[in-house]
Backbone as JSON, one array per atom type, in Angstrom:
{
  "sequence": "XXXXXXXXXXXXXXXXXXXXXXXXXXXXXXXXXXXXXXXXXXXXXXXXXXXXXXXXXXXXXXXXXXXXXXXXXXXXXXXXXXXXXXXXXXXXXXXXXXXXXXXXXXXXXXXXXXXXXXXXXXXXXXXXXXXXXXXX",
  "N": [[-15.34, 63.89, 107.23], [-18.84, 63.13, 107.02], [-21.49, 62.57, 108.79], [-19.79, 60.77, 110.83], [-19.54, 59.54, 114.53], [-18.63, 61.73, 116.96], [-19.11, 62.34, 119.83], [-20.91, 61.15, 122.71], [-23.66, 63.79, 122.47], [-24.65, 66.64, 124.65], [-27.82, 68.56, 125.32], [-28.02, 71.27, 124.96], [-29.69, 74.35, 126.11], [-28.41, 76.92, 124.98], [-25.56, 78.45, 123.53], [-22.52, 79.84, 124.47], [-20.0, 82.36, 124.95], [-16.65, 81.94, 124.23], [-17.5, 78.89, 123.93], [-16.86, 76.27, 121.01], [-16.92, 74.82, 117.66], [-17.43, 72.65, 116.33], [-16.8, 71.18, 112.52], [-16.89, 69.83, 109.07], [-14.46, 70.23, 106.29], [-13.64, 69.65, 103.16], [-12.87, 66.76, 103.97], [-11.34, 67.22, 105.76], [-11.43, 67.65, 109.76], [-12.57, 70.09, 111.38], [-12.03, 73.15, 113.67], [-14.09, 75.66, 114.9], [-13.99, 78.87, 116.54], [-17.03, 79.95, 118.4], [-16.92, 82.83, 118.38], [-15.98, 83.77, 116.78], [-17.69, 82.42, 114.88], [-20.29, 83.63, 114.94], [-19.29, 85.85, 114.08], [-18.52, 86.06, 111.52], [-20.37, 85.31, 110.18], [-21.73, 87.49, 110.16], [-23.71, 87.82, 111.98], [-23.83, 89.77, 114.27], [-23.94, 91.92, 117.55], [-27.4, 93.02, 119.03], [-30.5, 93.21, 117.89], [-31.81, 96.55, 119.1], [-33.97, 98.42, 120.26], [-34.57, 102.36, 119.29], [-35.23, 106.0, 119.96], [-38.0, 107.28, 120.29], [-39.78, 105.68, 122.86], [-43.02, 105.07, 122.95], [-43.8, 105.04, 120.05], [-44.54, 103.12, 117.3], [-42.53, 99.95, 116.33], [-40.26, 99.5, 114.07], [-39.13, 97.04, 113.53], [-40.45, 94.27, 113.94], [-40.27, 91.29, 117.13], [-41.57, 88.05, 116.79], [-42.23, 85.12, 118.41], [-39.8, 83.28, 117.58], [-38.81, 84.8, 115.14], [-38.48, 87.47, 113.67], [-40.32, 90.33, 112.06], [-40.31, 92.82, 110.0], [-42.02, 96.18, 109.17], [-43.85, 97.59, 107.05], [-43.7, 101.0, 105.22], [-46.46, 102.97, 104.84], [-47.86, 105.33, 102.51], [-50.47, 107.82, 103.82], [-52.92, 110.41, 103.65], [-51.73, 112.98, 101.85], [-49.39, 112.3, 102.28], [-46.48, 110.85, 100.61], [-44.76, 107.8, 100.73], [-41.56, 106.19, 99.87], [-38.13, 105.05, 98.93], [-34.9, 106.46, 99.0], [-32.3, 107.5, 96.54], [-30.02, 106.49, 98.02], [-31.24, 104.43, 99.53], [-32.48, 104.76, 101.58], [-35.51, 105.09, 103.47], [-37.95, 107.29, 102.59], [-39.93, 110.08, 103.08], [-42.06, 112.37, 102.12], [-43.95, 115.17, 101.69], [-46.72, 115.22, 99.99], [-48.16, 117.44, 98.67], [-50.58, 119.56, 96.44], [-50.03, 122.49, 94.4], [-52.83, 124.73, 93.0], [-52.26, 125.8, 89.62], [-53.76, 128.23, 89.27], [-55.16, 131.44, 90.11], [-54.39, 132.81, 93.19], [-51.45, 131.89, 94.98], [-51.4, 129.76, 98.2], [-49.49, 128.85, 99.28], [-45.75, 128.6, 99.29], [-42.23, 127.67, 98.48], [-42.71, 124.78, 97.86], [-41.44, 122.73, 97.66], [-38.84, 123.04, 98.9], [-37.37, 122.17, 102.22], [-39.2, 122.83, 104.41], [-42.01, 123.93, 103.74], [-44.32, 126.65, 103.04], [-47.21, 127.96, 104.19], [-49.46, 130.9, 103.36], [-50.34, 133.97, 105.35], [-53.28, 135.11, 105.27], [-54.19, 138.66, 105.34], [-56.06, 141.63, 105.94], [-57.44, 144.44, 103.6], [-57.74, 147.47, 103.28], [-61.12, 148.74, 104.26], [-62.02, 145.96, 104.52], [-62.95, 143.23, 105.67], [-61.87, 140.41, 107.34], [-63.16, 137.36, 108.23], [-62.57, 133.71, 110.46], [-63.93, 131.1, 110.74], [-64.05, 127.83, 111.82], [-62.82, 125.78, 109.89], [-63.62, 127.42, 107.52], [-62.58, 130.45, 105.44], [-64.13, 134.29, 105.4], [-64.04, 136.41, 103.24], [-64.97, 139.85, 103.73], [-66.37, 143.23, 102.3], [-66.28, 146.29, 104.39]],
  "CA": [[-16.3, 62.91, 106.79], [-20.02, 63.47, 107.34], [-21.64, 61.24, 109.7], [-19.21, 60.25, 111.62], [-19.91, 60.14, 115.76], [-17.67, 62.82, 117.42], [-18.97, 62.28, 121.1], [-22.08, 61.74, 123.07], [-23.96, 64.97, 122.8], [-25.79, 66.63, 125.87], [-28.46, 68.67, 125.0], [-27.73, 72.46, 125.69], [-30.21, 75.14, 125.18], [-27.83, 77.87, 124.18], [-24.12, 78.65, 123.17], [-21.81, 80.79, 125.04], [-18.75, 82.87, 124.54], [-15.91, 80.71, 124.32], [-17.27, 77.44, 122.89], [-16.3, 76.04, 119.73], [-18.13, 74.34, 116.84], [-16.6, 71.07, 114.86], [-17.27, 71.19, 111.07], [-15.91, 69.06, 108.15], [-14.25, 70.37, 105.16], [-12.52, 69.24, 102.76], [-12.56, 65.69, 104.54], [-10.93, 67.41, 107.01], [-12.02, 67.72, 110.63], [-11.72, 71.55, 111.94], [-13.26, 73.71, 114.61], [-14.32, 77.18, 114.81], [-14.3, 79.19, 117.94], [-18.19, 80.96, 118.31], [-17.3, 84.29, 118.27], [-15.84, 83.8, 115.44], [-18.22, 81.91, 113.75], [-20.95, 84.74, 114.74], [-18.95, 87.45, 113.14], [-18.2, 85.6, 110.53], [-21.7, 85.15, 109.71], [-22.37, 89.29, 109.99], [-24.82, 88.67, 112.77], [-23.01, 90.27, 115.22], [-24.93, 92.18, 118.45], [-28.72, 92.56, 119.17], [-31.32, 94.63, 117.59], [-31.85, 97.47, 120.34], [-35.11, 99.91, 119.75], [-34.05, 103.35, 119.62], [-35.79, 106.67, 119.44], [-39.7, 107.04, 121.2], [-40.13, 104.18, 123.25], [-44.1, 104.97, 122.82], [-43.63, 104.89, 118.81], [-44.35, 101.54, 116.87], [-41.36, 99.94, 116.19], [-40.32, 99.33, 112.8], [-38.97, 95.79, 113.36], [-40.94, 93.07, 115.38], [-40.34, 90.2, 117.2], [-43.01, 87.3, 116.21], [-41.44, 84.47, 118.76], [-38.48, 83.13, 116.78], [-39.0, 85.3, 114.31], [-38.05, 89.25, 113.53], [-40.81, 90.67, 111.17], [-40.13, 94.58, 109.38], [-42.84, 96.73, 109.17], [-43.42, 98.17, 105.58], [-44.02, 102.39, 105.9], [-47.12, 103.04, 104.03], [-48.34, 106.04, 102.41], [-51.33, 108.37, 103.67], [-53.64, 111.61, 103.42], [-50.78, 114.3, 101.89], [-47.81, 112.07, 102.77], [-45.91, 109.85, 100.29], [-43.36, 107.25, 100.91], [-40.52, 106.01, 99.18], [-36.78, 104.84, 99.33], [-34.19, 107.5, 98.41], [-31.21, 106.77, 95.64], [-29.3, 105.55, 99.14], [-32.15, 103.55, 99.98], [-32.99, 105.41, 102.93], [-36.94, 105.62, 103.81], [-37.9, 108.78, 101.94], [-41.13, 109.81, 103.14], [-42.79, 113.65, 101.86], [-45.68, 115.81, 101.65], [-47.95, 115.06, 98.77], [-49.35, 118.65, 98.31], [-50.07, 120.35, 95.01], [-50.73, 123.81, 94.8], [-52.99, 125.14, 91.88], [-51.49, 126.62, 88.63], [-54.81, 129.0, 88.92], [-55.46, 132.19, 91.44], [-53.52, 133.76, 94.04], [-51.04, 131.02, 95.67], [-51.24, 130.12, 99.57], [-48.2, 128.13, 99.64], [-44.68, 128.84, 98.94], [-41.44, 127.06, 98.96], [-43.29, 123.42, 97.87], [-39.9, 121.66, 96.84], [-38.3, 123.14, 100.49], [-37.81, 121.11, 103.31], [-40.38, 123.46, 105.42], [-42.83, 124.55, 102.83], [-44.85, 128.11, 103.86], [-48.34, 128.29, 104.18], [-49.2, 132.24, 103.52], [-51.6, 134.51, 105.84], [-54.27, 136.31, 104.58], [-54.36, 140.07, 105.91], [-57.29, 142.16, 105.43], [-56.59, 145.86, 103.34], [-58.7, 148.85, 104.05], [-62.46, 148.23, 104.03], [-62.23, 144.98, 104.1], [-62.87, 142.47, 106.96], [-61.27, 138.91, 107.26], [-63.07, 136.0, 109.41], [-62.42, 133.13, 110.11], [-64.85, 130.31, 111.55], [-63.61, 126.48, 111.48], [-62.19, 125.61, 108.36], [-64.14, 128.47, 106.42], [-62.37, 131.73, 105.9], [-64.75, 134.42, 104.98], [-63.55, 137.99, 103.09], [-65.97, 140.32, 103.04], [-66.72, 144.44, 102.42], [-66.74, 146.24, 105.71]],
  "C": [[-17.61, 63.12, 107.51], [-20.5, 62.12, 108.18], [-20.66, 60.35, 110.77], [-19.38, 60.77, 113.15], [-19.07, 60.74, 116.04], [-17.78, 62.78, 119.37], [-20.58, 61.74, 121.39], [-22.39, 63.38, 123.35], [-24.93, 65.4, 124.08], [-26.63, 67.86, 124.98], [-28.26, 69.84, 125.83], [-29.02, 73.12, 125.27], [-29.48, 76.72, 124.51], [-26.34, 77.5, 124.15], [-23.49, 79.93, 123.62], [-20.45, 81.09, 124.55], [-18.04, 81.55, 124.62], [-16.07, 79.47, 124.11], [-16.87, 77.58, 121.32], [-16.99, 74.7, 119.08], [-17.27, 73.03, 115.97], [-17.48, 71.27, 113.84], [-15.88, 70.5, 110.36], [-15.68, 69.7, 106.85], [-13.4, 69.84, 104.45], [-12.01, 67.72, 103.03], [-11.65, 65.65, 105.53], [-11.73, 67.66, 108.02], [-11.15, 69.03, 111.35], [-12.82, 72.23, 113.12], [-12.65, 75.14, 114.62], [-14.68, 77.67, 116.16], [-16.12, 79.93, 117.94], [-18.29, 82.12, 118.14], [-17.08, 84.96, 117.19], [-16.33, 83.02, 114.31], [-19.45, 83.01, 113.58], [-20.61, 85.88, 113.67], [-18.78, 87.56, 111.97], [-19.54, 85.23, 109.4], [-22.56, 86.77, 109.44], [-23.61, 89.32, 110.97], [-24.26, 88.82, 114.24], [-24.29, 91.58, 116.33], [-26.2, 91.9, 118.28], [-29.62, 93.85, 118.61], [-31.97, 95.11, 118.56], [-33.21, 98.32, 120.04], [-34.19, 101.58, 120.23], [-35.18, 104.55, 119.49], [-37.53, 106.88, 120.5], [-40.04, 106.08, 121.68], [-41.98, 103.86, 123.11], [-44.33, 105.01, 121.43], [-43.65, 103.35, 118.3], [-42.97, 101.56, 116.24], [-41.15, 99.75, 114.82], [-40.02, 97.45, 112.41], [-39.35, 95.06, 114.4], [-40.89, 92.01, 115.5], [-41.5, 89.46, 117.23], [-42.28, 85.85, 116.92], [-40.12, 84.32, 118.18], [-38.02, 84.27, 115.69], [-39.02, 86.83, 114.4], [-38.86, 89.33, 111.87], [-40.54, 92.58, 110.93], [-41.53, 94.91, 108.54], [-42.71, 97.45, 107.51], [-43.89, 99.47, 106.18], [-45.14, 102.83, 105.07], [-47.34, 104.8, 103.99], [-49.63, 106.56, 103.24], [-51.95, 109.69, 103.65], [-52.31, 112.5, 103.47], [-49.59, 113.45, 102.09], [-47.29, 110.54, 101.71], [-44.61, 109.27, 100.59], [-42.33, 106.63, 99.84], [-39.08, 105.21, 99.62], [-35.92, 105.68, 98.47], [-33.05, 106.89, 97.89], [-30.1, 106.26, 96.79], [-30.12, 104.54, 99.91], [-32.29, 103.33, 101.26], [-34.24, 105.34, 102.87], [-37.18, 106.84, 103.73], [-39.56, 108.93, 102.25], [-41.66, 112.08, 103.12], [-43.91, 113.94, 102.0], [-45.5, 115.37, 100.04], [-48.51, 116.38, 98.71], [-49.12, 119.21, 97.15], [-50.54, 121.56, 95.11], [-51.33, 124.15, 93.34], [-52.31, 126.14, 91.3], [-53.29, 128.13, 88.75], [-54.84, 129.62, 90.16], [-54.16, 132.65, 92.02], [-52.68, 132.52, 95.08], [-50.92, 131.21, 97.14], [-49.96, 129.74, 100.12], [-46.91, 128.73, 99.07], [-43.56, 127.92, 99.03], [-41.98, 125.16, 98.97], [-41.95, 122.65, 98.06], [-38.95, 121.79, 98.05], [-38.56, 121.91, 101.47], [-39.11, 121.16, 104.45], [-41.18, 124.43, 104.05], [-43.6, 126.06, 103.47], [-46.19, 127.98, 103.68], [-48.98, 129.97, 104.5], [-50.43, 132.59, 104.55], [-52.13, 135.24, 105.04], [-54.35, 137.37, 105.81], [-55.1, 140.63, 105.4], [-56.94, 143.85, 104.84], [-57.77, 146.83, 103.97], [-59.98, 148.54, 103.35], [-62.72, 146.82, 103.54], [-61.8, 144.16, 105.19], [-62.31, 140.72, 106.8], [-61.97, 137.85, 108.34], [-63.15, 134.56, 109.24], [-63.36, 131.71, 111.22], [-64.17, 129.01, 111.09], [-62.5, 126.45, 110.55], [-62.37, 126.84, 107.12], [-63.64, 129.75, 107.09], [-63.21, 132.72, 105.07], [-64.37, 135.93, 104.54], [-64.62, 138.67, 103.13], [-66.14, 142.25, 103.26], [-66.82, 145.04, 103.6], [-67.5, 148.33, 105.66]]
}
């Protein structure tokens, strides 16, 4: 029966192993031990960080509150969730259908980026970003 007093209560701030919880069902009066009302609930241990402790985390505490980070796309890299709804996260690169390809192996897990080698009479340099062929 709901409402009914059961004791004076004191005013704990947490719950430890080995207590036990009164609940009414049924218009019955039953009690549940804690460890088995935890487990019973599926939230069983503590979320631990794992992995780069200098890495943002993926899930953060916000006082009471546990907020999850979404994984966003950027420059060359898309994300996803894979048909196991794992965090699927790739390169974005396309290689043109036109010219002499630098890449190889797109669809691989380690794609190839090719070198250029220079043939006879013919010089290769390369400054910054700009590579420059030219007659020698």
């Amino acid at each position: 029966m709901a409402g009914v007093k059961q004791s004076d209560f004191n005013i704990v701030q947490s719950i430890g192993s080995g207590a036990f919880l009164p609940f009414f069902q049924s218009n019955t009066n039953l009690t549940i031990g804690w460890d088995s009302f935890i487990t019973s609930l599926g939230v069983t241990g503590v979320l631990t960080p794992i992995g780069d402790s200098l890495a943002p985390p993926v899930i953060a505490k916000n006082g009471k509150n546990y907020n999850y980070r979404t994984i966003e796309a950027g420059a060359g890299i898309k994300t996803g969730l894979s048909p196991q709804d794992g965090v699927l996260i790739q390169h974005n690169f396309k290689q043109s259908p036109t010219g002499t390809s630098l890449t190889s192996g797109m669809t691989l897990p380690q794609p190839v980026i090719a070198s250029v080698s220079a043939g006879a009479g013919i010089t290769i340099t390369k400054v910054g970003d700009v590579i420059t062929i030219s007659l020698t």
